[in-house]
Coordinates of C-alpha atoms and ligand atoms in Angstrom, one line a residue:
X23 CA 128.4 110.5 117.3
X24 CA 131.0 112.7 117.8
X25 CA 134.5 112.1 120.7
X26 CA 133.5 111.3 124.6
X27 CA 135.7 111.8 127.4
X28 CA 135.3 108.9 130.1
X29 CA 138.5 110.2 132.0
X30 CA 140.5 113.0 132.3
X31 CA 143.0 112.5 129.2
X32 CA 140.9 109.3 128.2
X33 CA 138.3 108.9 125.4
X34 CA 135.5 107.0 123.8
X35 CA 136.2 107.6 120.1
X36 CA 134.2 105.1 118.3
X37 CA 130.8 105.0 116.6
X38 CA 126.9 103.7 116.9
X39 CA 125.2 102.1 113.5
X40 CA 122.0 102.8 114.4
X41 CA 120.9 100.8 111.7
X42 CA 122.7 97.5 111.3
X43 CA 119.9 94.7 112.1
X44 CA 121.7 91.5 111.1
X45 CA 125.1 90.7 112.4
X46 CA 127.8 88.1 112.0
X47 CA 126.5 86.9 108.6
X48 CA 123.0 86.8 109.5
X49 CA 123.9 84.8 112.6
X50 CA 122.3 87.2 115.0
X51 CA 119.4 90.2 114.7
X52 CA 120.4 93.6 116.4
X53 CA 117.0 95.1 116.6
X54 CA 118.5 97.6 119.1
X55 CA 121.6 98.5 116.4
X56 CA 125.2 98.3 117.7
X57 CA 127.0 100.2 118.1
X58 CA 131.5 99.2 117.8
X59 CA 133.6 101.6 120.8
X60 CA 137.6 102.4 120.7
X61 CA 139.3 104.1 123.7
X62 CA 141.7 106.9 122.9
X63 CA 144.4 107.6 125.7
X64 CA 146.9 111.0 125.4
X65 CA 149.4 110.5 127.7
X66 CA 153.3 110.8 126.7
X67 CA 153.0 108.2 124.8
X68 CA 149.4 107.7 122.2
X69 CA 147.4 104.7 122.2
X70 CA 144.3 103.9 120.4
X71 CA 142.9 100.6 121.7
X72 CA 140.8 99.0 119.0
X73 CA 139.0 100.0 115.8
X74 CA 135.8 99.7 114.4
X75 CA 133.9 98.0 111.3
X76 CA 135.6 99.5 108.1
X77 CA 133.0 101.1 106.6
X78 CA 133.2 103.4 110.0
X79 CA 136.9 104.7 109.4
X80 CA 136.1 107.9 108.9
X81 CA 133.6 108.9 111.7
X82 CA 136.7 107.1 114.1
X83 CA 139.1 109.4 112.3
X84 CA 137.3 112.4 112.6
X85 CA 136.5 112.0 116.5
X86 CA 140.3 110.5 117.0
X87 CA 141.7 113.9 115.1
X88 CA 139.3 116.0 117.3
X89 CA 141.2 115.1 119.9
X90 CA 145.4 114.8 118.6
X91 CA 146.3 114.3 114.7
X92 CA 146.6 111.2 113.7
X93 CA 150.5 111.5 113.4
X94 CA 151.2 111.4 117.5
X95 CA 149.4 108.0 117.9
X96 CA 152.5 106.0 119.1
X97 CA 150.3 102.4 119.3
X98 CA 147.0 100.7 117.9
X99 CA 145.9 98.0 120.8
X100 CA 144.4 94.6 118.6
X101 CA 142.3 93.0 121.3
X102 CA 140.4 91.3 118.7
X103 CA 140.6 90.6 114.6
X104 CA 137.2 90.6 113.8
X105 CA 136.4 92.8 111.7
X106 CA 133.7 95.1 113.4
X107 CA 137.2 95.6 115.4
X108 CA 140.0 95.8 112.6
X109 CA 138.1 97.3 109.9
X110 CA 139.5 100.7 110.1
X111 CA 143.4 99.6 110.6
X112 CA 144.0 99.7 106.5
X113 CA 142.9 103.2 106.7
X114 CA 144.3 103.8 110.0
X115 CA 147.7 102.6 109.6
X116 CA 148.3 104.1 106.5
X117 CA 147.1 107.9 108.2
X118 CA 149.4 107.4 111.7
X119 CA 153.2 106.8 109.6
X120 CA 154.2 105.8 113.6
X121 CA 151.9 103.3 115.0
X122 CA 152.6 99.5 116.1
X123 CA 150.2 97.7 116.4
X124 CA 150.0 95.4 120.0
X125 CA 147.9 92.1 119.9
X126 CA 148.8 88.1 120.7
X127 CA 150.4 86.2 118.2
X128 CA 147.3 85.1 116.8
X129 CA 145.3 88.3 116.3
X130 CA 148.8 89.1 114.7
X131 CA 148.5 86.1 112.4
X132 CA 145.0 86.9 112.0
X133 CA 145.4 90.7 110.9
X134 CA 148.1 89.3 108.3
X135 CA 145.4 86.8 107.2
X136 CA 142.4 89.9 106.5
X137 CA 144.3 92.4 105.0
X138 CA 147.8 90.6 103.8
X139 CA 150.0 93.9 104.7
X140 CA 152.7 93.5 106.9
X141 CA 152.2 96.4 109.2
X142 CA 154.2 97.0 112.6
X143 CA 153.4 95.5 114.9
X144 CA 154.8 93.5 118.7
X145 CA 153.3 90.3 119.5
X146 CA 151.8 90.9 123.7
X147 CA 151.0 87.7 125.8
X148 CA 149.5 87.8 129.3
X149 CA 151.1 90.1 131.8
X150 CA 153.4 92.2 129.0
X151 CA 153.1 95.9 130.6
X152 CA 153.3 98.8 127.7
X153 CA 154.1 101.7 129.9
X154 CA 153.0 105.3 128.3
X155 CA 154.4 107.8 130.5
X156 CA 151.4 108.1 133.9
X157 CA 150.0 105.4 132.7
X158 CA 150.4 102.0 131.7
X159 CA 148.4 99.0 129.9
X160 CA 148.6 95.1 130.8
X161 CA 147.7 92.4 128.4
X162 CA 145.7 89.6 129.5
X163 CA 145.2 86.6 127.1
X164 CA 142.0 85.7 126.8
X165 CA 141.4 83.0 124.2
X166 CA 138.1 82.1 123.0
X167 CA 136.7 84.6 124.9
X168 CA 135.6 85.0 122.0
X169 CA 138.0 83.9 119.8
X170 CA 141.1 82.7 119.4
X171 CA 142.8 85.5 119.4
X172 CA 140.7 87.7 122.1
X173 CA 143.0 89.7 124.7
X174 CA 142.0 91.8 127.0
X175 CA 143.6 95.5 127.8
X176 CA 143.8 96.4 131.1
X177 CA 144.6 100.1 133.1
X178 CA 145.7 99.8 136.0
X179 CA 146.7 103.4 137.2
X180 CA 142.1 104.1 135.8
X181 CA 141.1 100.8 136.9
X182 CA 140.0 100.3 133.8
X183 CA 139.5 97.3 131.6
X184 CA 138.9 97.0 127.8
X185 CA 137.5 93.1 127.2
X186 CA 136.6 93.5 123.3
X187 CA 133.8 91.6 123.3
X188 CA 133.2 90.5 126.6
X189 CA 130.8 92.3 128.8
X190 CA 128.9 93.9 125.5
X191 CA 125.6 94.6 123.7
X192 CA 124.0 95.1 120.8
X193 CA 122.8 98.4 121.3
X194 CA 123.0 101.6 120.3
X195 CA 122.5 105.1 122.1
X196 CA 123.7 108.4 122.0
X197 CA 124.6 107.7 125.3
X198 CA 127.7 106.1 126.4
X199 CA 127.3 104.7 130.3
X200 CA 125.3 101.8 131.1
X201 CA 123.3 103.8 134.2
X202 CA 122.1 106.5 131.4
X203 CA 120.0 104.3 129.8
X204 CA 116.9 102.1 129.9
X205 CA 118.0 98.8 132.1
X206 CA 115.3 96.5 130.3
X207 CA 117.1 97.4 126.9
X208 CA 120.7 96.9 128.6
X209 CA 120.2 93.6 130.1
X210 CA 117.9 92.2 127.6
X211 CA 120.9 93.0 125.2
X212 CA 123.6 91.6 127.3
X213 CA 122.1 88.1 127.9
X214 CA 121.1 88.3 124.1
X215 CA 125.3 88.6 123.4
X216 CA 126.2 86.3 125.7
X217 CA 123.3 83.5 124.8
X218 CA 124.1 83.7 121.1
X219 CA 127.5 84.9 120.9
X220 CA 129.2 83.1 124.5
X221 CA 127.0 80.1 125.8
X222 CA 129.1 77.8 124.2
X223 CA 132.3 79.0 126.3
X224 CA 131.0 79.0 129.6
X225 CA 134.0 77.0 130.8
X226 CA 136.6 79.4 130.0
X227 CA 134.5 82.4 130.8
X228 CA 134.3 81.2 134.7
X229 CA 138.0 80.1 134.1
X230 CA 139.3 83.1 132.7
X231 CA 137.4 85.8 135.4
X232 CA 138.3 83.8 138.3
X233 CA 141.9 84.2 136.8
X234 CA 141.7 87.9 136.5
X235 CA 139.5 88.0 140.0
X236 CA 142.8 86.2 141.6
X237 CA 145.4 88.7 140.1
X238 CA 143.5 91.3 142.8
X239 CA 143.6 94.1 140.4
X240 CA 140.9 96.7 141.1
X241 CA 137.9 97.4 138.0
X242 CA 136.2 100.8 138.5
X243 CA 135.1 101.0 134.9
X244 CA 134.7 98.3 131.5
X245 CA 134.7 99.3 128.8
X246 CA 133.5 96.6 126.0
X247 CA 133.7 97.4 122.4
X248 CA 130.1 96.8 121.9
X249 CA 127.3 98.4 123.8
X250 CA 127.4 100.9 127.1
X251 CA 130.0 101.5 129.1
X252 CA 129.9 100.0 132.5
X253 CA 131.0 102.9 134.8
X254 CA 128.6 101.9 138.2
X255 CA 129.1 98.6 139.9
X256 CA 130.8 97.1 137.0
X257 CA 131.1 93.6 138.8
X258 CA 127.6 93.5 138.0
X259 CA 127.9 92.3 134.9
X260 CA 130.6 90.3 135.6
X261 CA 128.6 88.1 138.8
X262 CA 125.8 88.2 136.0
X263 CA 128.4 86.4 132.9
X264 CA 129.5 84.0 136.1
X265 CA 125.8 83.4 136.1
X266 CA 125.7 82.4 133.0
X267 CA 128.9 81.0 132.5
X268 CA 127.8 78.5 135.5
X269 CA 124.5 77.5 133.7
X270 CA 122.6 78.9 136.9
X271 CA 118.6 78.5 135.8
X272 CA 114.8 79.4 136.6
X273 CA 112.2 76.8 137.2
X274 CA 111.3 78.3 133.1
X275 CA 110.5 76.1 129.9
X276 CA 110.3 77.2 126.9
X277 CA 108.6 75.6 123.7
X278 CA 109.2 76.2 120.4
X279 CA 107.7 74.4 117.4
X280 CA 107.0 74.2 113.9
X281 CA 103.7 72.8 112.6
X282 CA 102.4 72.5 109.4
X283 CA 98.3 72.3 109.4
X284 CA 98.1 73.4 112.5
X285 CA 97.8 69.6 115.0
X286 CA 101.6 70.5 116.3
X287 CA 100.6 73.8 117.3
X288 CA 97.3 72.3 119.2
X289 CA 99.7 70.0 120.3
X290 CA 102.1 72.8 121.5
X291 CA 99.0 74.7 123.3
X292 CA 97.7 72.0 125.3
X293 CA 101.7 71.2 126.6
X294 CA 102.0 74.9 128.0
X295 CA 98.5 74.7 129.4
X296 CA 100.1 71.3 131.7
X297 CA 103.1 73.7 132.1
X298 CA 101.5 76.7 133.2
X299 CA 99.2 74.6 135.6
X300 CA 102.3 73.2 137.4
X301 CA 103.8 77.1 138.1
X302 CA 106.4 77.2 135.1
X303 CA 107.1 80.2 133.5
X304 CA 106.7 79.2 129.9
X305 CA 107.9 81.1 127.0
X306 CA 106.3 80.6 123.6
X307 CA 107.5 80.4 120.0
X308 CA 106.4 79.1 116.4
X309 CA 110.5 78.8 115.0
X310 CA 108.5 80.3 111.3
X311 CA 108.2 83.9 113.6
X312 CA 110.5 83.9 116.1
X313 CA 113.4 85.8 115.8
X314 CA 116.2 83.3 116.4
X315 CA 118.4 85.3 118.7
X316 CA 115.2 86.7 120.8
X317 CA 114.4 82.4 121.1
X318 CA 118.0 81.9 122.3
X319 CA 118.0 84.6 124.5
X320 CA 115.1 83.2 126.4
X321 CA 116.8 79.8 126.8
X322 CA 119.7 81.1 128.8
X323 CA 117.6 80.9 131.9
X324 CA 115.5 78.3 131.6
X325 CA 115.7 75.1 132.8
X326 CA 113.9 73.3 130.5
X327 CA 113.2 73.0 126.0
X328 CA 110.1 71.4 124.7
X329 CA 110.6 70.9 121.4
X330 CA 108.5 70.2 118.7
X331 CA 107.6 69.7 114.4
X332 CA 105.2 67.8 112.2
X333 CA 106.7 65.2 110.5
X334 CA 108.2 65.9 107.2
X335 CA 109.9 62.7 104.9
X336 CA 110.4 61.1 107.7
X337 CA 111.5 63.6 109.7
X338 CA 111.2 67.0 111.3
X339 CA 111.1 70.2 109.5
X340 CA 113.1 71.6 107.8
X341 CA 113.0 75.3 110.0
X342 CA 113.4 73.3 113.5
X343 CA 116.0 71.0 111.4
X344 CA 118.0 74.3 111.4
X345 CA 117.3 75.6 114.8
X346 CA 118.6 72.8 116.6
X347 CA 121.4 72.8 114.5
X348 CA 122.2 76.5 116.5
X349 CA 121.3 74.9 119.8
X350 CA 123.7 71.5 119.2
X351 CA 126.4 74.5 119.2
X352 CA 125.5 76.3 122.7
X353 CA 126.7 73.5 124.5
X354 CA 123.9 73.9 127.3
X355 CA 124.2 72.8 130.2
X356 CA 122.1 71.5 133.3
X357 CA 119.1 71.4 131.2
X358 CA 116.5 69.0 129.9
X359 CA 114.3 68.8 127.0
X360 CA 111.2 66.6 125.6
X361 CA 110.1 66.6 121.8
X362 CA 106.7 66.0 120.8
X363 CA 105.2 66.7 117.1
X364 CA 102.1 65.3 115.0
X365 CA 102.6 62.8 111.5
X366 CA 100.2 62.2 108.8
X367 CA 101.8 59.2 107.0
X368 CA 104.3 57.8 109.5
X369 CA 106.0 59.4 113.0
X370 CA 110.0 61.0 112.9
X371 CA 109.9 64.2 113.7
X372 CA 110.0 63.3 117.3
X373 CA 113.0 60.5 117.2
X374 CA 114.9 62.9 114.8
X375 CA 114.5 66.0 117.0
X376 CA 115.6 63.7 119.9
X377 CA 118.7 62.4 118.3
X378 CA 119.7 66.1 118.4
X379 CA 119.1 66.2 121.9
X380 CA 121.3 64.0 122.8
X381 CA 123.9 65.1 120.9
X382 CA 123.4 68.2 121.8
X383 CA 124.4 66.9 125.7
X384 CA 121.0 68.1 126.7
X385 CA 119.3 65.1 128.9
X386 CA 115.9 63.9 127.5
X387 CA 113.3 63.9 130.3
X388 CA 110.4 62.1 128.9
X389 CA 110.1 60.1 126.8
X390 CA 108.1 62.3 123.5
X391 CA 104.8 62.0 121.9
X392 CA 103.2 61.8 118.6
X393 CA 99.8 61.8 117.4
X394 CA 98.5 61.1 114.0
X395 CA 96.9 64.1 112.3
X396 CA 94.8 66.1 114.9
X397 CA 94.8 65.1 118.5
X398 CA 91.4 63.5 119.8
X399 CA 90.1 64.8 123.3
X400 CA 92.6 61.4 125.0
X401 CA 95.7 63.0 123.4
X402 CA 94.7 66.1 123.8
X403 CA 94.7 64.8 127.9
X404 CA 98.1 63.4 127.3
X405 CA 99.6 66.7 125.9
X406 CA 98.4 67.9 129.4
X407 CA 100.0 65.5 131.4
X408 CA 103.1 65.8 129.3
X409 CA 103.5 69.4 130.0
X410 CA 102.4 68.2 133.7
X411 CA 105.2 65.4 134.1
X412 CA 107.5 67.7 132.7
X413 CA 107.2 70.8 135.0
X414 CA 107.3 68.4 137.4
X415 CA 111.1 67.5 136.2
X416 CA 111.3 71.4 136.4
X417 CA 110.1 72.2 139.5
X418 CA 111.4 68.7 140.7
Ligands
FEO505 FE1 132.3 92.0 117.6 FE2 133.9 89.3 117.5 O1 133.9 91.1 117.0

């Protein structure tokens, strides 16, 4: 994708990765691809803000060269060390002889530990200002949003915030602005990004957003490092982040189960009948068929979770075990959960799932249920009542 003018003298020079389908070492599925955004600012000083994944270095370089010779770049801002944003640095630092890298102290350490080159660099902190000519850049450290080294770069003269991963989406498109694309896809990907990458960091995100808003800076454009740029009502994504960070939820339940011979699924279907009759919204997933990234996204605004598994070797089935391990890391707050499952010889899955739920900091809403082999008529009724009881907690 060629460079796009964002503002007079400011260009989006990043790349679109249409084909990537898994990210972060397969922890995140990117069904809609992604982009690695970088921004070029032409002033008396010339600055590149962030780079791209290393395999796209050539495309980034061509995009920059269409605007300015590489030799003229004075600074490269490294808002974040992760290689989807720093990967082109080795090539750029070879081709940009006067470029100096600016980033946080942790970013400087991280770059060295990733590339083992002592590039010309300068550590910046919150409030530091880089004068470019007509414009300037102010740096705002944003540790754990989402890595210890993360930083936002702000251009006050243009009211332009470049927050790197924050407010991004894994969404490949030929358009550059959020208001130009399908809004369902945009918000679906923004929520998926928050749920899978940022959910555990909610309290820090809430505080950082409050800190930035207290600075009384005007924000007309938010240009993240993935996906579309927010230029119309950019605070809509900030407010959405605040809602997610506060763990605000809806009367919605996500049921996730793993079944061996179908008995646990039969229980699950009765449970959702009880939930649905009580008017709560339900999302239902077989953990072996569903995409975990999508399931986690659905959990983001759900008040309740119900987990089911057949018993195997006195515990839960292995895919559910892996799924709950991921859930444990989310540090979800203000949620309730319950567990169920079938067994053949002896139970064990419900107890084991409940132990993980408790470790995850999620309240167990009601005792779990477990039945031997296929549930009979009475047991099916108990599954239905289990769903209704859980719905009362959600609606209560
Ligand atoms: Fe998009 Fe944290 O890298």
